mmCIF file of C-alpha atoms in Angstrom:
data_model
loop_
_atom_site.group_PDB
_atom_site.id
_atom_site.type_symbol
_atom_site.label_atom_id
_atom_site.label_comp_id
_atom_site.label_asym_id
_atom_site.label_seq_id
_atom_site.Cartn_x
_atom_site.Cartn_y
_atom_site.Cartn_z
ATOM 1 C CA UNK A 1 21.451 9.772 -1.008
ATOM 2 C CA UNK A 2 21.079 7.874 2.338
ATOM 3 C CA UNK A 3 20.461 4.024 2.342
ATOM 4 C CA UNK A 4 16.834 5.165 4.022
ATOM 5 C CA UNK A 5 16.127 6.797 1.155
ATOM 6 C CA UNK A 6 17.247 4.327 -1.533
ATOM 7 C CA UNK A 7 15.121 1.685 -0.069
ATOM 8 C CA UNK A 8 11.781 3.860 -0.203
ATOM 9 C CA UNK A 9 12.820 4.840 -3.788
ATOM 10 C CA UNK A 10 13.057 1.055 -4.632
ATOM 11 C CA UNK A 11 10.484 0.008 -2.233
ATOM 12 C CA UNK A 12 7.294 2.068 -3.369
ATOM 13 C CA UNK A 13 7.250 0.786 -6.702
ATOM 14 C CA UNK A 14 7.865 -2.621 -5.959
ATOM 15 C CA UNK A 15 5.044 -2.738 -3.845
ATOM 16 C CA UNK A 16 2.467 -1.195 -6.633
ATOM 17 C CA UNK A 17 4.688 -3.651 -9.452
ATOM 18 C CA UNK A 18 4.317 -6.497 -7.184
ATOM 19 C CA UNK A 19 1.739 -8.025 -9.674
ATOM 20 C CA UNK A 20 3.869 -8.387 -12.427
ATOM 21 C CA UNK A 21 6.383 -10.768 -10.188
ATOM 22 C CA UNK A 22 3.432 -13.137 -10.752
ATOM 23 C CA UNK A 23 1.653 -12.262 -7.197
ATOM 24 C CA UNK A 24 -1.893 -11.527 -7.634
ATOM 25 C CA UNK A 25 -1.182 -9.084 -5.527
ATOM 26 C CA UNK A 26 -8.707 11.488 9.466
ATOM 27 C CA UNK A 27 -8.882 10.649 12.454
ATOM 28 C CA UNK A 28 -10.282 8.715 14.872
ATOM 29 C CA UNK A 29 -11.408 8.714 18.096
ATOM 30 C CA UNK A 30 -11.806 4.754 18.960
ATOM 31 C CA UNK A 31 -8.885 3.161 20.829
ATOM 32 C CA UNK A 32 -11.028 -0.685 21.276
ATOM 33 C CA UNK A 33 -8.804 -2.633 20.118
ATOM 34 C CA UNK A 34 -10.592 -5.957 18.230
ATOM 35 C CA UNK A 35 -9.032 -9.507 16.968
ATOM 36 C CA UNK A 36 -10.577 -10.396 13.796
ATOM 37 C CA UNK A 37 -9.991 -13.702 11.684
ATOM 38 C CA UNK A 38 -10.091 -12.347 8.159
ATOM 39 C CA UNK A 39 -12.329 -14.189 6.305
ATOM 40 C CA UNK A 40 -11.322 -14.688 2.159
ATOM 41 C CA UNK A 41 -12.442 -12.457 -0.394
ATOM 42 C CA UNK A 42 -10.990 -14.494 -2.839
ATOM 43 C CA UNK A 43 -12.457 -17.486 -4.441
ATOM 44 C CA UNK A 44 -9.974 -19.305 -5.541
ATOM 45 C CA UNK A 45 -7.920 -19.066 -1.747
ATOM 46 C CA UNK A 46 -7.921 -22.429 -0.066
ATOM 47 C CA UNK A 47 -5.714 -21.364 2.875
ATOM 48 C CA UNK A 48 -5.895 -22.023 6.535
ATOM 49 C CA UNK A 49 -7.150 -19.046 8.948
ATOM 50 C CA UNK A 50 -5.811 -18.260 11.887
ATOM 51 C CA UNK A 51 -6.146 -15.599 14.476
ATOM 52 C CA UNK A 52 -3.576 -12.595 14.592
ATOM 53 C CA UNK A 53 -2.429 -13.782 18.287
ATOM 54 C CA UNK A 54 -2.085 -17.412 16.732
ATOM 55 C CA UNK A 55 -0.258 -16.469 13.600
ATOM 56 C CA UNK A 56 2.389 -18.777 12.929
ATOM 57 C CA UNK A 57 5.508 -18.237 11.011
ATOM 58 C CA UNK A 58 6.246 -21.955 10.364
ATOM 59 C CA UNK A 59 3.202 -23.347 9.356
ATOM 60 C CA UNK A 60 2.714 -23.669 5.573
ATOM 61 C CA UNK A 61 -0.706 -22.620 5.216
ATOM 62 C CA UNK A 62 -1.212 -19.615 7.767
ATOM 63 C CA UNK A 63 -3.511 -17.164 5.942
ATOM 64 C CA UNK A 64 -3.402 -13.593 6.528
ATOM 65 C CA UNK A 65 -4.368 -12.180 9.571
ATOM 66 C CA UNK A 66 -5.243 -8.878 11.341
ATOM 67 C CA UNK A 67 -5.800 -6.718 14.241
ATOM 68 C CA UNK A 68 -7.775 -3.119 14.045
ATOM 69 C CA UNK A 69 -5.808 -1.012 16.826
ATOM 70 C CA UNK A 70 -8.340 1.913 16.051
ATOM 71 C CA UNK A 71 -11.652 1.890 14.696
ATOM 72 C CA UNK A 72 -12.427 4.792 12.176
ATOM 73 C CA UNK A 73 -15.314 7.158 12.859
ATOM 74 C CA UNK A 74 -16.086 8.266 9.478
ATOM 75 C CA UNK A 75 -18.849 6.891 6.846
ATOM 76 C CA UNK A 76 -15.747 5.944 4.218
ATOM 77 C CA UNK A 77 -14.837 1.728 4.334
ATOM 78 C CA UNK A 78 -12.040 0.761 2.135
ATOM 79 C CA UNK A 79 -13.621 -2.124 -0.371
ATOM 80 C CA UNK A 80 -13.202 -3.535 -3.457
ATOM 81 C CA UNK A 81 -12.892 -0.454 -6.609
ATOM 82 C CA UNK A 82 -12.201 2.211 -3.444
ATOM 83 C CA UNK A 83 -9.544 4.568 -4.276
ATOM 84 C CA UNK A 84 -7.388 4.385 -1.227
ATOM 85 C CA UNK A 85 -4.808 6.340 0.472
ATOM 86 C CA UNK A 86 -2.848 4.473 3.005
ATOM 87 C CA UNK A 87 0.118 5.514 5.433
ATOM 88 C CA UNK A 88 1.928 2.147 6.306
ATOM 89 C CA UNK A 89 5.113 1.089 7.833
ATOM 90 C CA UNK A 90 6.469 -2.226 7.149
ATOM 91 C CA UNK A 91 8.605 -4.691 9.036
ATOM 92 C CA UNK A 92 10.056 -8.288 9.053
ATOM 93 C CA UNK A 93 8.219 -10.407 11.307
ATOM 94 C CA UNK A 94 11.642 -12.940 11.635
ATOM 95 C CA UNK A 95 13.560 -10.115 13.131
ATOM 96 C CA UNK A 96 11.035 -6.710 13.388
ATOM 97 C CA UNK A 97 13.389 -5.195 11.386
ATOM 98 C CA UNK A 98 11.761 -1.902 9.456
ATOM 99 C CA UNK A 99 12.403 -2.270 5.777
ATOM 100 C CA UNK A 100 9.837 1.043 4.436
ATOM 101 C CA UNK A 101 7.574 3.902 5.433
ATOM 102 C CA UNK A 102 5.367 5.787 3.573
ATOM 103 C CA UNK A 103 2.048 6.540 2.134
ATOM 104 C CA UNK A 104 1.072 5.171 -0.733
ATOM 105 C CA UNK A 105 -2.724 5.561 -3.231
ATOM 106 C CA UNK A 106 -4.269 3.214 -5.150
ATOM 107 C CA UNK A 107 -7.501 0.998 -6.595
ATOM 108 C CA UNK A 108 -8.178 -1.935 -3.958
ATOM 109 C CA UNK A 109 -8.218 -5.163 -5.870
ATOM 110 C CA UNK A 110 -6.768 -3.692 -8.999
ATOM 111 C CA UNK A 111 -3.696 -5.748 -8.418
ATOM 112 C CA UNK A 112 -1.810 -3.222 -7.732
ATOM 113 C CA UNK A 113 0.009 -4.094 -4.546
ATOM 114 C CA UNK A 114 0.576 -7.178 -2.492
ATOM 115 C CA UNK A 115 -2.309 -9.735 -2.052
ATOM 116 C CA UNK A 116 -2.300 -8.800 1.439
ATOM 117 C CA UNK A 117 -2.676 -5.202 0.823
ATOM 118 C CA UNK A 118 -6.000 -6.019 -1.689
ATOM 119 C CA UNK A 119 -7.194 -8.252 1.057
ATOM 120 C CA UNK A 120 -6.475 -6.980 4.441
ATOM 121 C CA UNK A 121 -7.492 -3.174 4.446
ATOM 122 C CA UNK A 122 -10.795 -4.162 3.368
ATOM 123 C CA UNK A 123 -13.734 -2.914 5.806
ATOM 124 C CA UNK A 124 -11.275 -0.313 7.270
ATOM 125 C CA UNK A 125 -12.494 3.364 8.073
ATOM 126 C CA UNK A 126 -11.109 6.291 6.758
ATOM 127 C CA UNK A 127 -8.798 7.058 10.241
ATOM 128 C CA UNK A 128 -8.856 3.322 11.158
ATOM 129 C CA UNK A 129 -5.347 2.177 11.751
ATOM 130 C CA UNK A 130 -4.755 -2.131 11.808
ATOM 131 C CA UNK A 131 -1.976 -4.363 12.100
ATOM 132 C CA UNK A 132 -1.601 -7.036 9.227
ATOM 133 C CA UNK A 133 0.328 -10.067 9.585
ATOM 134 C CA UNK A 134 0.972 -11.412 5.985
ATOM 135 C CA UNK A 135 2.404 -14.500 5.182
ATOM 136 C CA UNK A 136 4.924 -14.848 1.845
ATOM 137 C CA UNK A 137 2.341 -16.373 -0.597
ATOM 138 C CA UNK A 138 0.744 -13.277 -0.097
ATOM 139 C CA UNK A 139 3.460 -10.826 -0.317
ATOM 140 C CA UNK A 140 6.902 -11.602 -2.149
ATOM 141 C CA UNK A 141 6.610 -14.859 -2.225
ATOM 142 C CA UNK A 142 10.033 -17.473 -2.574
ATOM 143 C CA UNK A 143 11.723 -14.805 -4.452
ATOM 144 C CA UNK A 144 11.817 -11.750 -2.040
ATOM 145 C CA UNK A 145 12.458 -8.220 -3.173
ATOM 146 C CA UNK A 146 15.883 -6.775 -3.647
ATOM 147 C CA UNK A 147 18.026 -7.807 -0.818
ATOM 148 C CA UNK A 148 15.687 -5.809 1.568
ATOM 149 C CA UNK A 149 13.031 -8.410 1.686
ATOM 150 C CA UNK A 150 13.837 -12.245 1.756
ATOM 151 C CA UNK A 151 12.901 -14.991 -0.050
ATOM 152 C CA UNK A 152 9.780 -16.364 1.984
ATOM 153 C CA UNK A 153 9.323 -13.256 4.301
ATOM 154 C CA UNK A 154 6.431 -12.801 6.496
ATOM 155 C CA UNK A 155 5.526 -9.485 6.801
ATOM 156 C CA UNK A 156 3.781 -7.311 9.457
ATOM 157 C CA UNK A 157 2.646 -3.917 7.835
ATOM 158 C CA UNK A 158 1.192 -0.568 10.347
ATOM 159 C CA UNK A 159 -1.586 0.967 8.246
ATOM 160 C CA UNK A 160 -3.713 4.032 8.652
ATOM 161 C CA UNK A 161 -6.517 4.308 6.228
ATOM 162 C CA UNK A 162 -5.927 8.602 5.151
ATOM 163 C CA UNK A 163 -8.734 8.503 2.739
ATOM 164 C CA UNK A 164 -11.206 7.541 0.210
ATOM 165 C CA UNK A 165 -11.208 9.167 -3.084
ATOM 166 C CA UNK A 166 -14.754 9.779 -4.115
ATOM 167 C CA UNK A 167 -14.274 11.226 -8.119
ATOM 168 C CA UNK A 168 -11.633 11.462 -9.955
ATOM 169 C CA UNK A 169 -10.193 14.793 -9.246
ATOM 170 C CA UNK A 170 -9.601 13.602 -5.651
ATOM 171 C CA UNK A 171 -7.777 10.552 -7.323
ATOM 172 C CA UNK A 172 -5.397 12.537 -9.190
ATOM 173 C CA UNK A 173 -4.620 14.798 -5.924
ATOM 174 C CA UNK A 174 -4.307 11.623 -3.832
ATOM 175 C CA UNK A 175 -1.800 9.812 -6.553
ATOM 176 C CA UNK A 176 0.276 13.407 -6.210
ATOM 177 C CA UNK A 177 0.681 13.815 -2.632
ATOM 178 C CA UNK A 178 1.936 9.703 -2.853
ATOM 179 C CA UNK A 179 4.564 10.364 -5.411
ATOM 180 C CA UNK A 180 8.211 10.307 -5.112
ATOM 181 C CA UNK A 181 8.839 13.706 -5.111
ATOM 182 C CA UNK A 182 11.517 13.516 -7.959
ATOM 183 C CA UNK A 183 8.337 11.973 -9.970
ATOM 184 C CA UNK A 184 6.333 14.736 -9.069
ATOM 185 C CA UNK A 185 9.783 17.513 -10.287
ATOM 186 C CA UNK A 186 9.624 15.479 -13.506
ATOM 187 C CA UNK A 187 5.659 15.848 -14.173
ATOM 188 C CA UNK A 188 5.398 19.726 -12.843
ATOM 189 C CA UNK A 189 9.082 20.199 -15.576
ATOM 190 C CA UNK A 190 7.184 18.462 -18.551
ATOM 191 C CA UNK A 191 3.824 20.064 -17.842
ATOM 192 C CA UNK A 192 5.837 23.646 -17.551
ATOM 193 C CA UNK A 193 7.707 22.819 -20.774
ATOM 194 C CA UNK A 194 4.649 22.458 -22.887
ATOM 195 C CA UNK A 195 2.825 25.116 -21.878
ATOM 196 C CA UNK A 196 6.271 26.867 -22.597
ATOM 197 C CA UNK A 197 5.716 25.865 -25.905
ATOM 198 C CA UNK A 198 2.104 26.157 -26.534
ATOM 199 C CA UNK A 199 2.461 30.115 -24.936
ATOM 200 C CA UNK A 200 5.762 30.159 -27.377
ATOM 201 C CA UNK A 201 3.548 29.195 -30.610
ATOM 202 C CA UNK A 202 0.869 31.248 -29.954
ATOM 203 C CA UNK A 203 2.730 34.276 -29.498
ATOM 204 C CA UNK A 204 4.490 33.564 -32.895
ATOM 205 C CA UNK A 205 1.033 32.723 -34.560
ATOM 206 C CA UNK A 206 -0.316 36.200 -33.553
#
């Protein structure tokens, strides 16, 4: 197994776990690119905004910030209780170093993922891509993650917004084509193991 390949394995569920470390955590056809302040969704935030050109590294109480580098053209916007499926790359801000890649579905603000995640891919388009600039008390805080991520990291995640799942049948499909595929090998040999079994006993009951 490459080193590529053992960071995504540790990465992905670290990022939907993320909570739990105490962190309350298409296409399109638009090229404008826009600077937006993000404004807080979240009462109880008291941090400082800044704009993305103007993020800051150093300064204690830089918020999260963002820049949409395509606008999506569909009706879908990512908000709170959405069902989202997002294609991301991630990278260290300190040194641009790539640390994952991937796609990745989940509930926005179901604490699921980073802070920054639940906050900054709200109002995006279905085959919007932005740019989010997140600072460590939104992301992996003191601690880090692993020795891929460092304690007090700021973070710079590439997102494209793939889709919004509107029932529950289009969750389930969404939450396959995310998973690891050894997950999905261990779901499709347990499913095929009890029908096994169920075809087994019903051949023996007739």
């Amino acid at each position: 197994m490459t080193t590529t390949m053992k960071q995504q394995i540790f990465l992905l569920p670290l990022l939907l776990l993320s909570s739990a470390n105490g962190f309350v955590t298409p296409s399109a056809t638009s090229s404008t690119r826009q600077h937006v302040i993000m404004q807080p969704i979240i009462s109880s935030s008291s941090l400082k905004l800044g704009s993305f050109d103007e993020y800051s590294q150093t300064d204690p109480d830089q918020d999260l910030a963002y820049e949409d580098t395509l606008i999506g053209t569909t009706d879908g916007v990512a908000m709170e209780g959405k069902f989202v499926t997002v294609a991301y790359k991630g990278q260290l801000m300190s040194n641009n170093k790539v640390f994952d890649e991937g796609q990745i579905s989940f509930r926005l603000g179901d604490n699921k993922v980073i802070k920054g995640w639940d906050r900054g891919l709200i109002g995006m388009k279905v085959g919007g891509k932005r740019i989010l600039k997140i600072p460590p008390q939104l992301a992996y805080g003191d601690r880090g993650a692993g020795d891929v991520i460092p304690g007090g990291a700021h973070l710079q995640f590439d997102c494209e917004l793939k889709g919004i799942a509107s029932n529950a049948m289009e969750e389930k499909m969404a939450e396959a084509s995310s998973m690891n595929p050894s997950k999905v090998f261990f779901y499709v040999f347990v499913a095929g193991s009890i029908i096994y079994d169920v075809l087994k006993y019903q051949m023996h009951v007739i």
